[in-house]
Amino acid sequence: MRVLKFGGTSVANAANIQKVIAIAEQFKNEKIVVVISALGGVTDELIKAGSLAAEKDESYKEVLEALEKRHLDTAKTLLPVTLQSSCLSKVKQQFNELDEICEGVYRLNELSLRTRDRIISFGELMSSQILAAYYAAIQQPHEWLDTRQLITTNNHFGFAAVDFALTNRQIQERVKQSPANLFLAPGFVAATKEGHTTTLGRGGSDYTAAIFAAALQANALEIWTDVNGMMTADPRWVPNAKTIDQISYQEAMELSHFGAKVIYPPTIQPVMNKKIPVWVKNTFQPQAAGTLIENIPSSEGEIIRGISSINHIALLSLEGSGMIGIPGFSKRLFEALASEEINVILITQSSSEHSICVAINTADADKAKKVVDAAFETEISNGKVDPLKVERNLSVIALVGDQMKSHPGISGKMFASLGSNGINVRAIAQGSSERNISAVISYADVKKGVNVLHESFFEFDYKQLNLFITGLGNVGGKLISQLAQQKKYLQQHLKLNIRVAGMANSKNMLFKEEGIDLHNWKEEMQTGEPMQLDAFVDTIVSKNLHNAVFVDITANADVAGIYHKLLAKSIAVVACNKIACSSPYAYYQQLKSLSAEYNAQFLFETNVGAGLPVIGTLNDLLRSGDRVNSIQAVLSGTLNFVFNNYDGTRPFAEVVKQAQDEGYTEPDPRLDLGGTDVMRKIMILAREAGEQLEMEDITNTSFLPASCFDGSVDDFYNEMAKHEAHFKALYNEAATAGCKLKFVASYADGKAQVGLQHIPAAHDFYHLYGKDNIVLFRTQRYAEQPLVVKGAGAGADVTASGVFADIIRAAKV
Ligand code: ADP
Ligand code: ASP
Ligand code: MG
């Protein structure tokens, strides 16, 4: 004897029902009971029809008409034309009955739970009768079982409790007396002793099947559904969820209680008591192994089996000084809740005994508030207890596993993972069985939370990083090609999976949670929406993806002005843009504090020396306890290029133009030539070294004539041409002294300055070619010889690799 249950999707239409028939066919030599759900979605529609009728909305008729058509169409497709009529008339007859009931509801303007159960029972009654008609048509012996006569419940309509003694006897007698090998039964539907139709709770067909399996001491219960088994998390939320091969009854029960919809929670108990193995299998992939639920010795198996969540949770907090040490408070709280049949999902009591927190369904929150405040009326009026606090829009997220109790550190890991993604935990509970740890978090965070925990506990293979990139110019373009090129390497060597989930330039923005195709991003960007910075940021925040990194490769002040919003949501920021770090000290400091507070990296290595490890080196020195005595540096690739190429034979303006054309300068080259860019860089280094410096604290001895700063960029070139003699003089003066010209930035004793200097041949800066940068750190440990960082300090490729390195750092792999 074997019981097979097929869910709503498995019987959604004639084509799917054929698959069900094929699966049942495999067991034709065994005695089997096939329990089926209503055609997918039908129960919801029946509920809708009933509610509409009760609200005096005539459109209930359209809902019923559509349902009738769907059932008739299914029967017509499934059955040979010549053998349809009896089934079709049965369906029509049932819809007449339904029409009558709904009309009554419409007239009375009222829908009792009892009538509602009558209405929704039609879903399963019809689906099972259509299947029976199929077997009748092919003349396969079978029996349709009316579960209203076999499963007897109390009159708790909508969620009726089974009288097992009676039910077991009825099922056994009915099935034993029949010679048939194939029994068909509607799931979900039962009746009271008096014959009033009841239902077993939403998703209750699983339970019907378990009741049959237990009563008949079946060899197996098979739950056939639309996924490959019980999975490590809800596959609709976690694309990497894996099928669980084998799981204990208790774990399966715990997972389903905490929201894993694949099995209706009460299902496990009856089969567990009888030690009947349960298979969860996929109707659409019958060859896949599925999940086996059975008794597993508690020393075997994974530590964590799965993660599940329940939404629409409200958290009740009962607090007050009067609660300390007085016994009976919790008892009174729970009695009050029980008096209204309010189901308690999770309980925590603080060790100070100051408060008790209870999670319940949001639908019960108003009722709970009323009944609890009434129960503690005296204590509330004399100030010993506060009125019940109710918070809504919450979810419970749970980790489940039998082995948890013997492995310390699980909850630590759980809360660290949630915390590092900015997910605030409102309450925590560990079941007394120590088979689950559950936490109450905001509903807005639950999808992210499930993914974060799944990654921590199941995805040893890869860590997923979700990037949002702004600025797709030269450097941005190079970064994207480097990301595309390194994808495989990062997966293999760092176990890092990088996905660009959003991109924006000044015109368009595009979001794609599954990742933008990095080989085709320019085309994909065409399909984006017009760029609006606020909307871009809001979308990133609302997407609430885990391990999110915002990458700013613009030179835009507005973009630099939104980092704080992202960091405060635990989104890491990688900035190539120098504006934030060189803005007033207060903003720089705010960003640093947010980064620490929300555990989100704020990285900007490329602000100084492009891809050169300048800031990283300085930070490493400081973190290891070294102290900076001075920093001396040539930090402008542009200026270095200009002075390396200018010897008076070509006009100075022409050399500057060449630097601009080759992409080494800021869009307005005066930012480089005038020294502002170098000031920013030395200020950032000084700030990183702990100095509270502003731009106006830095001395800048400019070599440009004052008139060069007036007007447009074109005017600037004209002015430089006019002052060619000045530039030539600067060069000659240095050359006569055997020196080269370098624009040097220095920091020592709390002061920073920038300016053109004569560099003699023996100096570290003398042999500095092309657009190279050099930084000399003199520190307590590097007192005699400085620590030198030298190399290309500008260029799209090296800058992009610097940004890339920051992204990897942000991943904390
Ligand atoms: P049926 O109609 O067959 O009873 P359900 O919709 O009730 O199917 O349950 C199957 C669905 O449960 C799956 O499609 C999946 O989306 C959802 N689900 C939630 N959590 C899990 C989980 N841990 N494992 C598998 N499926 C899950
Ligand atoms: N048809 C019922 C429901 O949708 C029972 C079930 O499918 O298990 O809740
Ligand atoms: Mg179900």
PDB file of C-alpha atoms and ligand atoms in Angstrom, residues 5 7-10 206 224-227 229-236 259-262, ligand 1:
ATOM      1  CA  LYS A   5      -0.558  13.009  -3.241  1.00  0.00           C
ATOM      2  CA  GLY A   7      -0.604  19.135  -5.576  1.00  0.00           C
ATOM      3  CA  GLY A   8      -2.400  21.929  -7.383  1.00  0.00           C
ATOM      4  CA  THR A   9       0.244  22.539 -10.044  1.00  0.00           C
ATOM      5  CA  SER A  10       0.450  18.815 -10.772  1.00  0.00           C
ATOM      6  CA  ASP A 206      -0.830  16.842   2.115  1.00  0.00           C
ATOM      7  CA  TRP A 224       4.286  14.915  -5.670  1.00  0.00           C
ATOM      8  CA  THR A 225       4.708  18.618  -6.274  1.00  0.00           C
ATOM      9  CA  ASP A 226       6.399  21.142  -8.592  1.00  0.00           C
ATOM     10  CA  VAL A 227       9.925  21.152  -7.144  1.00  0.00           C
ATOM     11  CA  GLY A 229      11.954  17.893  -3.126  1.00  0.00           C
ATOM     12  CA  MET A 230      12.393  19.732   0.124  1.00  0.00           C
ATOM     13  CA  MET A 231      15.059  22.279  -0.499  1.00  0.00           C
ATOM     14  CA  THR A 232      17.563  24.119   1.630  1.00  0.00           C
ATOM     15  CA  ALA A 233      15.465  27.268   1.141  1.00  0.00           C
ATOM     16  CA  ASP A 234      12.451  28.418  -0.834  1.00  0.00           C
ATOM     17  CA  PRO A 235      13.676  28.167  -4.445  1.00  0.00           C
ATOM     18  CA  ARG A 236      11.553  31.142  -5.455  1.00  0.00           C
ATOM     19  CA  GLY A 259       7.233  28.393   6.477  1.00  0.00           C
ATOM     20  CA  ALA A 260       8.587  25.828   3.987  1.00  0.00           C
ATOM     21  CA  LYS A 261       5.323  25.619   2.071  1.00  0.00           C
ATOM     22  CA  VAL A 262       6.269  22.428   0.264  1.00  0.00           C
TER      23      VAL A 262
HETATM   24  P1  ADP B   1       1.544  21.805  -4.092  1.00  0.00           P
HETATM   25  O1  ADP B   1       0.496  22.575  -4.813  1.00  0.00           O
HETATM   26  O2  ADP B   1       2.159  20.720  -4.903  1.00  0.00           O
HETATM   27  O3  ADP B   1       1.085  21.355  -2.736  1.00  0.00           O
HETATM   28  P2  ADP B   1       2.902  24.012  -2.912  1.00  0.00           P
HETATM   29  O4  ADP B   1       2.861  25.256  -3.717  1.00  0.00           O
HETATM   30  O5  ADP B   1       1.982  23.899  -1.753  1.00  0.00           O
HETATM   31  O6  ADP B   1       2.727  22.801  -3.909  1.00  0.00           O
HETATM   32  O7  ADP B   1       4.402  23.752  -2.393  1.00  0.00           O
HETATM   33  C1  ADP B   1       5.469  23.711  -3.290  1.00  0.00           C
HETATM   34  C2  ADP B   1       6.148  25.046  -3.313  1.00  0.00           C
HETATM   35  O8  ADP B   1       6.728  25.303  -2.036  1.00  0.00           O
HETATM   36  C3  ADP B   1       7.331  25.117  -4.219  1.00  0.00           C
HETATM   37  O9  ADP B   1       6.935  25.470  -5.530  1.00  0.00           O
HETATM   38  C4  ADP B   1       8.211  26.169  -3.600  1.00  0.00           C
HETATM   39  O10 ADP B   1       8.017  27.378  -4.239  1.00  0.00           O
HETATM   40  C5  ADP B   1       7.681  26.308  -2.181  1.00  0.00           C
HETATM   41  N1  ADP B   1       8.710  26.126  -1.150  1.00  0.00           N
HETATM   42  C6  ADP B   1       8.901  26.933  -0.086  1.00  0.00           C
HETATM   43  N2  ADP B   1       9.913  26.506   0.666  1.00  0.00           N
HETATM   44  C7  ADP B   1      10.380  25.388   0.093  1.00  0.00           C
HETATM   45  C8  ADP B   1      11.432  24.489   0.406  1.00  0.00           C
HETATM   46  N3  ADP B   1      12.191  24.636   1.487  1.00  0.00           N
HETATM   47  N4  ADP B   1      11.639  23.455  -0.412  1.00  0.00           N
HETATM   48  C9  ADP B   1      10.878  23.282  -1.509  1.00  0.00           C
HETATM   49  N5  ADP B   1       9.880  24.097  -1.864  1.00  0.00           N
HETATM   50  C10 ADP B   1       9.621  25.147  -1.076  1.00  0.00           C
END
